[in-house]
Amino acid sequence: MTLIIMTEGLDLSMGAVLTLTSLCVALVSLATKSMLLGLGAGLLVGTAFGLANGWLVAIVGIPPFVATLGTLGMAQGLSLIVSDGQSVVGIPHSVRDIYSATLLGVPVPIVMALVTYAVFHVLLYHTRFGTYIFALGGNREALRYAGLSPNRLLIAVYAIGGAMAGIAGLLMTARMNSGHPTAGLGLEFDAIAAVAVGGTSFERGNGWLLGTLLGVLSVGVLRNGLNLISLPSSVQVASVGVLVIVALFLDGLRSRA
């Protein structure tokens, strides 16, 4: 989501796509008894939706908010169709163990998060593609003058977002020990909140990957704290919304300064 917002875009479908990829992981791994095939199915479906979002935004010219709102509905509908509105249970131990396993004493999901952060840090700050991402939000005309295709780069960014939803689908399935047709709905709001709180601007191509990591921790700590004091989920959503508004307000003050 950080890279997408850095291009002055937005992906509202990510939560619904996460739900669909989680179901695909559960269904394929259940049918084949293979975690790798399940992950492959989730990556394939997530990347396909990312490519569709990028094509709608870059080639067709539909605003990101509208395009991804449409694919959100498509992903949500497909989730209900492939699962028949029921949870997918009985997934293999190879999938379930991912969430509970450890590597050198560190939980595997934490290891995956750290590796993912390292990969994206290198991608964004130490490759030409990362420079192009900054230019997509900051100076798209410069890319054209350099002989590059902003549309192709934009599609690639949205495809990466879809692929990440596929990987997250594996973790979601492992965490819930099942696939559920509404499991990831609304999580795109937390992702956007984490990026906003982390200091990535919705314009000018300004982004800070470490800030997003800190934003993820902030949103997670906030939600966990509200859970511990037994506040209802509606209050939790409202609290995250207030956090986003405060972050954007401070970003606006900083921009004007």
XYZ file of N, CA and C in Angstrom:
771
model
N 0.830 -1.203 0.000
C 0.000 0.000 0.000
C 0.867 1.257 0.000
N 2.032 1.198 0.616
C 2.937 2.352 0.629
C 3.337 2.752 -0.781
N 3.738 1.776 -1.584
C 4.175 2.077 -2.945
C 3.018 2.630 -3.767
N 1.829 2.078 -3.594
C 0.656 2.533 -4.356
C 0.324 3.980 -4.002
N 0.330 4.298 -2.716
C 0.005 5.664 -2.295
C 1.093 6.634 -2.747
N 2.334 6.168 -2.812
C 3.416 7.027 -3.298
C 3.214 7.428 -4.755
N 2.476 6.642 -5.527
C 2.190 6.989 -6.925
C 0.949 7.872 -7.030
N 0.488 8.402 -5.886
C -0.746 9.186 -5.803
C -1.961 8.321 -6.130
N -1.860 7.042 -5.782
C -2.953 6.108 -6.011
C -3.544 5.630 -4.706
N -4.413 4.619 -4.815
C -5.095 4.051 -3.656
C -5.632 2.691 -4.064
N -5.664 1.753 -3.146
C -6.209 0.426 -3.434
C -7.200 0.044 -2.347
N -8.472 0.280 -2.620
C -9.523 -0.071 -1.674
C -9.888 -1.545 -1.730
N -9.399 -2.256 -2.741
C -9.776 -3.659 -2.912
C -8.885 -4.608 -2.127
N -7.831 -4.112 -1.485
C -6.822 -5.005 -0.932
C -7.383 -5.939 0.136
N -8.288 -5.464 0.962
C -8.882 -6.322 1.985
C -9.712 -7.432 1.378
N -10.527 -7.101 0.366
C -11.354 -8.113 -0.298
C -10.485 -9.095 -1.078
N -9.420 -8.595 -1.711
C -8.500 -9.485 -2.426
C -7.781 -10.399 -1.442
N -7.416 -9.882 -0.283
C -6.821 -10.708 0.769
C -7.768 -11.837 1.167
N -9.039 -11.519 1.305
C -10.036 -12.545 1.628
C -10.075 -13.621 0.558
N -10.111 -13.202 -0.704
C -10.188 -14.159 -1.812
C -8.922 -15.012 -1.886
N -7.755 -14.404 -1.715
C -6.517 -15.186 -1.761
C -6.444 -16.164 -0.590
N -6.942 -15.756 0.568
C -6.972 -16.661 1.714
C -7.840 -17.880 1.419
N -8.981 -17.657 0.789
C -9.851 -18.774 0.414
C -9.176 -19.671 -0.626
N -8.476 -19.055 -1.568
C -7.773 -19.842 -2.586
C -6.679 -20.697 -1.954
N -5.944 -20.119 -1.009
C -4.918 -20.881 -0.296
C -5.556 -22.066 0.419
N -6.680 -21.809 1.112
C -7.347 -22.867 1.862
C -7.886 -23.959 0.936
N -8.552 -23.564 -0.146
C -9.169 -24.541 -1.044
C -8.127 -25.373 -1.779
N -7.079 -24.723 -2.318
C -6.074 -25.452 -3.094
C -5.228 -26.340 -2.191
N -4.836 -25.823 -1.031
C -4.038 -26.650 -0.119
C -4.854 -27.808 0.423
N -6.151 -27.610 0.616
C -7.024 -28.696 1.061
C -7.156 -29.772 -0.010
N -7.251 -29.339 -1.276
C -7.423 -30.292 -2.372
C -6.135 -31.024 -2.712
N -4.993 -30.336 -2.597
C -3.719 -30.925 -3.031
C -2.834 -31.362 -1.877
N -3.179 -30.958 -0.650
C -2.359 -31.228 0.535
C -0.979 -30.585 0.423
N -0.893 -29.507 -0.360
C 0.387 -28.830 -0.578
C 0.261 -27.362 -0.213
N 1.090 -26.926 0.735
C 1.099 -25.520 1.115
C 1.634 -24.649 -0.008
N 2.652 -25.141 -0.722
C 3.262 -24.357 -1.790
C 2.281 -24.109 -2.936
N 1.491 -25.129 -3.290
C 0.494 -24.930 -4.343
C -0.583 -23.950 -3.885
N -0.951 -24.028 -2.607
C -1.916 -23.073 -2.069
C -1.394 -21.654 -2.124
N -0.119 -21.475 -1.729
C 0.499 -20.150 -1.813
C 0.563 -19.680 -3.253
N 0.915 -20.597 -4.176
C 0.966 -20.226 -5.592
C -0.377 -19.748 -6.103
N -1.457 -20.419 -5.682
C -2.799 -20.005 -6.100
C -3.135 -18.627 -5.545
N -2.786 -18.389 -4.286
C -3.043 -17.075 -3.694
C -2.270 -15.971 -4.386
N -0.990 -16.246 -4.697
C -0.180 -15.259 -5.408
C -0.733 -14.985 -6.802
N -1.168 -16.028 -7.479
C -1.701 -15.872 -8.835
C -2.961 -15.011 -8.832
N -3.873 -15.307 -7.926
C -5.130 -14.545 -7.861
C -4.863 -13.107 -7.431
N -4.018 -12.918 -6.415
C -3.717 -11.568 -5.948
C -3.044 -10.726 -7.016
N -2.070 -11.312 -7.716
C -1.383 -10.586 -8.778
C -2.327 -10.246 -9.915
N -3.240 -11.166 -10.240
C -4.215 -10.904 -11.301
C -5.085 -9.701 -10.965
N -5.534 -9.601 -9.726
C -6.335 -8.446 -9.324
C -5.486 -7.179 -9.320
N -4.217 -7.287 -8.909
C -3.337 -6.125 -8.955
C -3.135 -5.632 -10.370
N -2.941 -6.560 -11.308
C -2.791 -6.182 -12.718
C -4.066 -5.528 -13.236
N -5.216 -6.057 -12.827
C -6.488 -5.473 -13.258
C -6.633 -4.051 -12.726
N -6.279 -3.857 -11.452
C -6.345 -2.501 -10.882
C -5.425 -1.548 -11.634
N -4.196 -1.989 -11.886
C -3.244 -1.143 -12.606
C -3.703 -0.825 -14.008
N -4.267 -1.814 -14.700
C -4.766 -1.595 -16.052
C -5.915 -0.587 -16.057
N -6.829 -0.714 -15.100
C -7.962 0.212 -15.039
C -7.499 1.641 -14.751
N -6.499 1.767 -13.880
C -6.026 3.105 -13.489
C -5.126 3.700 -14.569
N -4.162 2.914 -15.066
C -3.140 3.458 -15.968
C -3.614 3.518 -17.414
N -4.267 2.489 -17.896
C -4.635 2.417 -19.307
C -6.025 2.980 -19.566
N -6.992 2.526 -18.786
C -8.373 2.991 -18.986
C -8.551 4.412 -18.477
N -7.773 4.784 -17.448
C -7.844 6.146 -16.933
C -8.892 6.365 -15.865
N -9.372 5.296 -15.240
C -10.352 5.428 -14.161
C -9.631 5.860 -12.885
N -10.177 6.802 -12.125
C -9.529 7.204 -10.869
C -9.334 6.001 -9.951
N -8.219 5.938 -9.231
C -7.927 4.779 -8.385
C -9.035 4.452 -7.393
N -9.654 5.472 -6.817
C -10.719 5.237 -5.834
C -11.865 4.457 -6.471
N -12.267 4.867 -7.672
C -13.403 4.229 -8.335
C -13.023 2.841 -8.855
N -11.842 2.743 -9.481
C -11.419 1.464 -10.058
C -11.299 0.384 -8.987
N -10.627 0.699 -7.891
C -10.420 -0.310 -6.856
C -11.687 -0.566 -6.047
N -12.609 0.398 -6.021
C -13.907 0.149 -5.391
C -14.672 -0.906 -6.193
N -14.541 -0.842 -7.521
C -15.190 -1.837 -8.366
C -14.581 -3.219 -8.194
N -13.260 -3.305 -8.176
C -12.626 -4.610 -7.994
C -12.827 -5.144 -6.577
N -13.043 -4.249 -5.610
C -13.404 -4.690 -4.263
C -14.691 -5.504 -4.317
N -15.693 -4.965 -5.014
C -16.964 -5.683 -5.135
C -16.803 -7.013 -5.857
N -15.950 -7.023 -6.903
C -15.716 -8.264 -7.638
C -15.063 -9.319 -6.749
N -14.034 -8.919 -6.014
C -13.332 -9.869 -5.143
C -14.241 -10.381 -4.029
N -15.045 -9.476 -3.481
C -15.947 -9.885 -2.415
C -16.991 -10.877 -2.940
N -17.517 -10.599 -4.129
C -18.492 -11.503 -4.720
C -17.892 -12.869 -5.043
N -16.673 -12.873 -5.602
C -16.008 -14.140 -5.912
C -15.716 -14.937 -4.637
N -15.410 -14.247 -3.552
C -15.164 -14.939 -2.282
C -16.402 -15.700 -1.825
N -17.553 -15.074 -1.968
C -18.801 -15.740 -1.580
C -19.132 -16.889 -2.523
N -18.777 -16.736 -3.804
C -19.081 -17.783 -4.781
C -18.206 -19.015 -4.558
N -16.882 -18.825 -4.443
C -15.985 -19.981 -4.346
C -16.143 -20.717 -3.017
N -16.616 -20.009 -1.987
C -16.780 -20.647 -0.681
C -18.221 -21.023 -0.387
N -19.136 -20.615 -1.280
C -20.571 -20.825 -1.060
C -21.020 -20.193 0.255
N -20.323 -19.134 0.636
C -20.683 -18.420 1.859
C -20.315 -19.135 3.139
N -19.530 -20.215 3.041
C -19.166 -21.004 4.215
C -17.658 -20.957 4.445
N -17.261 -21.192 5.676
C -15.835 -21.270 5.987
C -15.250 -22.553 5.404
N -14.001 -22.470 4.959
C -13.283 -23.632 4.443
C -12.401 -24.162 5.566
N -12.700 -25.346 6.048
C -11.994 -25.910 7.201
C -11.260 -27.183 6.785
N -10.466 -27.714 7.721
C -9.741 -28.951 7.459
C -8.474 -28.764 6.658
N -7.871 -27.568 6.714
C -6.666 -27.312 5.924
C -5.494 -28.110 6.485
N -4.490 -28.417 5.650
C -3.373 -29.261 6.098
C -2.544 -28.608 7.207
N -1.844 -29.454 7.952
C -0.977 -28.958 9.022
C 0.151 -28.084 8.470
N 0.569 -28.333 7.245
C 1.662 -27.549 6.669
C 1.301 -26.075 6.563
N 0.016 -25.783 6.389
C -0.445 -24.388 6.351
C -0.630 -23.859 7.765
N -1.290 -24.640 8.594
C -1.569 -24.191 9.958
C -0.300 -23.937 10.762
N 0.720 -24.756 10.507
C 1.937 -24.643 11.306
C 2.735 -23.382 11.005
N 2.465 -22.728 9.874
C 3.209 -21.524 9.522
C 3.042 -20.455 10.589
N 1.853 -20.320 11.110
C 1.599 -19.243 12.067
C 2.165 -19.556 13.452
N 2.274 -20.851 13.789
C 2.744 -21.222 15.121
C 4.215 -21.617 15.146
N 4.822 -21.819 13.969
C 6.217 -22.263 13.924
C 7.167 -21.119 14.268
N 8.396 -21.480 14.634
C 9.427 -20.494 14.936
C 10.692 -20.824 14.149
N 11.504 -19.800 13.931
C 12.798 -19.956 13.273
C 13.838 -19.306 14.162
N 14.693 -20.137 14.745
C 15.690 -19.663 15.714
C 15.015 -18.913 16.862
N 13.858 -19.416 17.261
C 13.129 -18.826 18.374
C 12.246 -17.650 18.017
N 12.253 -17.236 16.756
C 11.439 -16.098 16.309
C 10.236 -16.636 15.537
N 9.023 -16.197 15.849
C 7.852 -16.672 15.113
C 7.993 -16.432 13.614
N 7.575 -17.409 12.820
C 7.721 -17.325 11.367
C 7.026 -16.086 10.784
N 5.814 -15.719 11.232
C 5.209 -14.491 10.672
C 6.076 -13.250 10.873
N 6.770 -13.168 12.020
C 7.671 -12.034 12.258
C 8.856 -12.095 11.293
N 9.382 -13.298 11.090
C 10.489 -13.464 10.147
C 10.062 -13.046 8.752
N 8.861 -13.462 8.347
C 8.345 -13.095 7.023
C 8.195 -11.584 6.898
N 7.725 -10.944 7.959
C 7.548 -9.492 7.935
C 8.886 -8.785 7.796
N 9.890 -9.248 8.537
C 11.209 -8.621 8.487
C 11.862 -8.820 7.119
N 11.735 -10.029 6.572
C 12.300 -10.291 5.251
C 11.603 -9.426 4.197
N 10.274 -9.326 4.300
C 9.516 -8.498 3.354
C 9.939 -7.043 3.438
N 10.121 -6.556 4.667
C 10.568 -5.168 4.831
C 11.939 -4.970 4.196
N 12.846 -5.912 4.429
C 14.200 -5.790 3.873
C 14.166 -5.777 2.346
N 13.363 -6.650 1.761
C 13.248 -6.699 0.299
C 12.721 -5.387 -0.245
N 11.692 -4.847 0.371
C 11.114 -3.606 -0.138
C 12.014 -2.410 0.145
N 12.781 -2.473 1.215
C 13.738 -1.387 1.479
C 14.776 -1.326 0.361
N 15.314 -2.490 -0.004
C 16.281 -2.533 -1.100
C 15.625 -2.091 -2.403
N 14.403 -2.582 -2.646
C 13.698 -2.244 -3.887
C 13.463 -0.747 -4.013
N 13.055 -0.121 -2.920
C 12.658 1.284 -2.982
C 13.848 2.235 -2.968
N 14.895 1.903 -2.225
C 15.986 2.860 -2.014
C 17.288 2.507 -2.728
N 17.367 1.302 -3.300
C 18.639 0.895 -3.892
C 18.485 0.306 -5.291
N 17.376 0.563 -5.952
C 17.192 0.092 -7.327
C 16.618 1.231 -8.178
N 16.764 1.093 -9.473
C 16.179 2.083 -10.385
C 14.661 2.060 -10.293
N 14.092 0.877 -10.123
C 12.636 0.785 -10.025
C 12.114 1.614 -8.851
N 12.854 1.612 -7.744
C 12.456 2.432 -6.605
C 12.476 3.909 -6.944
N 13.491 4.331 -7.684
C 13.551 5.726 -8.131
C 12.363 6.059 -9.022
N 11.992 5.123 -9.868
C 10.846 5.345 -10.749
C 9.551 5.484 -9.956
N 9.435 4.743 -8.849
C 8.229 4.847 -8.017
C 8.118 6.247 -7.432
N 9.245 6.784 -6.930
C 9.226 8.162 -6.429
C 8.817 9.128 -7.546
N 9.300 8.884 -8.751
C 8.992 9.773 -9.877
C 7.532 9.661 -10.307
N 6.917 8.496 -10.149
C 5.504 8.337 -10.525
C 4.625 9.295 -9.744
N 4.966 9.513 -8.483
C 4.174 10.444 -7.690
C 4.706 11.862 -7.723
N 6.001 12.010 -7.954
C 6.596 13.339 -7.883
C 6.721 14.045 -9.213
N 7.081 13.325 -10.284
C 7.304 13.968 -11.577
C 7.164 12.932 -12.687
N 5.923 12.629 -13.037
C 5.661 11.584 -14.029
C 6.154 11.985 -15.421
N 6.153 13.289 -15.693
C 6.626 13.743 -16.995
C 8.106 13.438 -17.201
N 8.881 13.478 -16.119
C 10.314 13.184 -16.228
C 10.535 11.751 -16.701
N 9.668 10.849 -16.291
C 9.780 9.460 -16.749
C 9.560 9.367 -18.250
N 8.574 10.120 -18.737
C 8.295 10.094 -20.185
C 9.477 10.653 -20.965
N 10.064 11.751 -20.471
C 11.207 12.349 -21.162
C 12.419 11.421 -21.130
N 12.468 10.541 -20.118
C 13.576 9.589 -20.015
C 13.327 8.341 -20.868
N 12.223 8.328 -21.585
C 11.926 7.206 -22.462
C 11.286 6.024 -21.771
N 10.748 6.231 -20.558
C 10.105 5.157 -19.807
C 8.588 5.270 -19.922
N 7.903 4.164 -19.647
C 6.446 4.137 -19.714
C 5.861 4.210 -18.308
N 5.313 5.366 -17.911
C 4.694 5.457 -16.585
C 3.556 4.463 -16.401
N 2.827 4.166 -17.472
C 1.702 3.239 -17.354
C 2.165 1.842 -16.964
N 3.219 1.365 -17.602
C 3.742 0.038 -17.263
C 4.245 -0.015 -15.826
N 4.920 1.042 -15.414
C 5.425 1.093 -14.045
C 4.270 1.111 -13.047
N 3.224 1.850 -13.368
C 2.071 1.927 -12.477
C 1.389 0.570 -12.359
N 1.245 -0.113 -13.486
C 0.658 -1.455 -13.449
C 1.514 -2.383 -12.595
N 2.832 -2.265 -12.714
C 3.733 -3.110 -11.922
C 3.563 -2.856 -10.428
N 3.376 -1.603 -10.040
C 3.203 -1.275 -8.623
C 1.924 -1.901 -8.081
N 0.825 -1.778 -8.831
C -0.433 -2.375 -8.375
C -0.337 -3.900 -8.354
N 0.412 -4.482 -9.297
C 0.594 -5.937 -9.316
C 1.356 -6.397 -8.074
N 2.351 -5.614 -7.665
C 3.093 -5.944 -6.444
C 2.151 -5.911 -5.246
N 1.267 -4.915 -5.204
C 0.288 -4.848 -4.123
C -0.598 -6.080 -4.085
N -1.043 -6.540 -5.254
C -1.870 -7.737 -5.307
C -1.109 -8.973 -4.861
N 0.157 -9.072 -5.268
C 0.976 -10.216 -4.863
C 1.171 -10.243 -3.346
N 1.353 -9.068 -2.745
C 1.500 -9.015 -1.294
C 0.223 -9.447 -0.585
N -0.932 -9.146 -1.196
C -2.194 -9.629 -0.637
C -2.247 -11.153 -0.694
N -1.615 -11.741 -1.721
C -1.551 -13.194 -1.812
C -0.729 -13.801 -0.693
N 0.423 -13.198 -0.389
C 1.254 -13.694 0.713
C 0.527 -13.515 2.043
N -0.125 -12.368 2.206
C -0.893 -12.131 3.427
C -2.048 -13.124 3.554
N -2.581 -13.576 2.403
C -3.654 -14.567 2.429
C -3.196 -15.869 3.059
N -1.936 -16.259 2.795
C -1.392 -17.464 3.418
C -1.335 -17.303 4.936
N -0.858 -16.147 5.404
C -0.781 -15.906 6.845
C -2.169 -15.833 7.473
N -3.116 -15.238 6.766
C -4.481 -15.161 7.275
C -5.078 -16.557 7.441
N -4.881 -17.401 6.438
C -5.409 -18.763 6.505
C -4.769 -19.541 7.648
N -3.447 -19.393 7.783
C -2.743 -20.098 8.852
C -3.188 -19.603 10.221
N -3.415 -18.319 10.342
C -3.808 -17.753 11.636
C -5.196 -18.217 12.044
N -6.134 -18.240 11.083
C -7.516 -18.602 11.392
C -7.749 -20.103 11.322
N -6.760 -20.851 10.808
C -6.912 -22.296 10.639
C -8.085 -22.628 9.722
N -8.397 -21.698 8.819
C -9.511 -21.881 7.892
C -9.512 -20.720 6.907
N -10.367 -20.816 5.906
C -10.624 -19.685 5.023
C -12.045 -19.214 5.229
N -12.235 -17.900 5.332
C -13.565 -17.367 5.611
C -13.885 -16.266 4.615
N -15.115 -16.231 4.076
C -15.435 -15.287 2.992
C -15.507 -13.824 3.394
N -15.371 -13.508 4.675
C -15.383 -12.093 5.095
C -14.189 -11.756 5.992
N -13.184 -12.619 6.032
C -12.108 -12.484 7.019
C -11.308 -11.192 6.860
N -11.013 -10.793 5.620
C -10.125 -9.652 5.411
C -10.820 -8.346 5.095
N -12.152 -8.347 5.101
C -12.870 -7.125 4.742
C -12.593 -6.024 5.760
N -12.227 -4.862 5.284
C -11.926 -3.738 6.156
C -10.458 -3.602 6.494
N -9.648 -4.624 6.199
C -8.230 -4.529 6.530
C -7.492 -3.526 5.646
N -8.084 -3.221 4.468
C -7.456 -2.180 3.651
C -7.454 -0.838 4.378
N -8.442 -0.646 5.263
C -8.497 0.593 6.037
C -7.318 0.654 7.004
N -6.999 -0.471 7.645
C -5.845 -0.500 8.548
C -4.547 -0.270 7.782
N -4.454 -0.835 6.570
C -3.253 -0.646 5.761
C -3.076 0.818 5.381
N -4.158 1.442 4.935
C -4.096 2.864 4.575
C -3.773 3.695 5.808
N -4.367 3.332 6.954
C -4.106 4.064 8.194
C -2.638 3.968 8.577
N -2.055 2.775 8.455
C -0.642 2.595 8.812
C 0.263 3.437 7.930
N -0.057 3.480 6.623
C 0.754 4.272 5.694
C 0.624 5.764 6.013
N -0.604 6.206 6.286
C -0.820 7.623 6.587
C -0.151 8.028 7.889
N -0.317 7.192 8.916
C 0.309 7.488 10.203
C 1.827 7.475 10.078
N 2.344 6.627 9.179
C 3.787 6.527 8.989
C 4.410 7.694 8.255
N 3.589 8.603 7.725
C 4.126 9.812 7.127
C 4.213 9.829 5.617
N 3.719 8.776 4.947
C 3.715 8.793 3.482
C 2.622 9.727 2.996
N 2.985 10.634 2.111
C 2.038 11.634 1.613
C 1.206 11.062 0.475
N -0.035 11.518 0.364
C -0.923 11.080 -0.706
C -0.680 11.857 -1.999
N 0.310 12.699 -1.996
C 0.684 13.423 -3.203
C 2.180 13.702 -3.180
N 2.716 14.042 -4.335
C 4.124 14.412 -4.495
C 5.088 13.235 -4.426
N 4.615 12.006 -4.274
C 5.503 10.865 -4.285
C 6.417 10.759 -3.080
N 6.053 11.375 -1.969
C 6.873 11.312 -0.764
C 6.489 10.091 0.064
N 7.438 9.208 0.305
C 7.155 8.033 1.103
C 8.305 7.668 2.011
N 7.981 6.974 3.096
C 8.975 6.594 4.095
C 8.627 5.194 4.566
N 9.392 4.210 4.113
C 9.055 2.815 4.384
C 9.162 2.487 5.867
N 10.178 2.994 6.537
C 10.294 2.764 7.977
C 9.097 3.372 8.707
N 8.617 4.526 8.219
C 7.444 5.134 8.813
C 6.229 4.223 8.717
N 6.094 3.528 7.592
C 4.980 2.587 7.451
C 5.086 1.468 8.483
N 6.303 0.961 8.700
C 6.496 -0.075 9.713
C 6.077 0.433 11.088
N 6.472 1.657 11.401
C 6.069 2.253 12.681
C 4.554 2.477 12.715
N 3.970 2.826 11.567
C 2.525 2.994 11.500
C 1.786 1.686 11.736
N 2.314 0.591 11.178
C 1.717 -0.728 11.412
C 1.740 -1.054 12.904
N 2.881 -0.805 13.543
C 2.991 -1.068 14.976
C 2.029 -0.185 15.771
N 1.875 1.069 15.360
C 0.976 1.989 16.069
C -0.471 1.519 15.996
N -0.908 1.169 14.784
C -2.286 0.699 14.615
C -2.502 -0.610 15.361
N -1.508 -1.503 15.307
C -1.633 -2.775 16.004
C -1.703 -2.604 17.511
N -0.839 -1.750 18.058
C -0.850 -1.500 19.499
C -2.167 -0.852 19.911
N -2.667 0.086 19.099
C -3.932 0.745 19.413
C -5.077 -0.264 19.455
N -5.176 -1.092 18.429
C -6.259 -2.085 18.381
C -6.135 -3.094 19.528
N -4.908 -3.544 19.798
C -4.707 -4.513 20.876
C -5.059 -3.907 22.232
N -4.659 -2.654 22.435
C -4.984 -1.990 23.690
C -6.483 -1.827 23.885
N -7.184 -1.468 22.804
C -8.641 -1.321 22.902
C -9.316 -2.672 23.135
N -8.721 -3.736 22.579
C -9.244 -5.083 22.857
C -9.078 -5.450 24.322
N -7.914 -5.109 24.873
C -7.625 -5.478 26.258
C -8.568 -4.788 27.239
N -9.025 -3.584 26.892
C -9.971 -2.898 27.791
C -11.414 -3.145 27.359
N -11.591 -4.136 26.444
C -12.918 -4.656 26.076
C -13.827 -3.620 25.429
N -13.249 -2.722 24.643
C -14.076 -1.787 23.895
C -14.623 -2.474 22.646
N -15.847 -2.154 22.239
C -16.447 -2.811 21.061
C -15.695 -2.473 19.784
N -15.874 -3.319 18.761
C -15.144 -3.146 17.500
C -15.473 -1.820 16.832
N -16.711 -1.334 17.003
C -17.085 -0.059 16.393
C -16.237 1.078 16.941
N -15.939 1.040 18.218
C -15.102 2.072 18.830
C -13.665 1.939 18.329
N -13.214 0.713 18.106
C -11.861 0.491 17.592
C -11.704 1.095 16.201
N -12.691 0.860 15.329
C -12.641 1.424 13.981
C -12.639 2.938 14.037
N -13.500 3.494 14.908
C -13.570 4.951 15.047
C -12.235 5.510 15.547
N -11.590 4.797 16.453
C -10.320 5.264 17.000
C -9.232 5.285 15.930
N -9.200 4.246 15.091
C -8.239 4.230 13.993
C -8.527 5.374 13.025
N -9.813 5.654 12.786
C -10.186 6.771 11.924
C -9.699 8.102 12.471
N -9.851 8.292 13.772
C -9.353 9.520 14.405
C -7.844 9.613 14.260
N -7.159 8.480 14.415
C -5.706 8.464 14.269
C -5.291 8.886 12.864
N -6.016 8.414 11.854
C -5.717 8.787 10.466
C -5.936 10.278 10.245
N -7.034 10.813 10.750
C -7.339 12.232 10.576
C -6.262 13.099 11.227
N -5.838 12.717 12.421
C -4.789 13.470 13.113
C -3.483 13.426 12.310
N -3.156 12.231 11.776
C -1.927 12.099 10.997
C -1.974 12.959 9.744
N -3.105 12.947 9.042
C -3.227 13.755 7.830
C -3.245 15.243 8.154
N -3.833 15.608 9.287
C -3.837 17.013 9.710
C -2.411 17.501 9.969
N -1.634 16.678 10.677
C -0.244 17.054 10.951
C 0.568 17.105 9.665
N 0.280 16.167 8.721
C 0.991 16.186 7.438
C 0.667 17.458 6.657
N -0.592 17.886 6.740
C -0.970 19.134 6.081
C -0.274 20.346 6.673
N -0.179 20.370 7.996
C 0.529 21.474 8.656
C 2.000 21.491 8.253
N 2.616 20.300 8.174
C 4.018 20.213 7.795
C 4.230 20.675 6.359
N 3.311 20.313 5.469
C 3.419 20.706 4.065
C 3.329 22.216 3.919
N 2.378 22.830 4.643
C 2.234 24.285 4.553
C 3.448 25.001 5.140
N 4.025 24.389 6.192
C 5.221 25.001 6.792
C 6.402 24.938 5.832
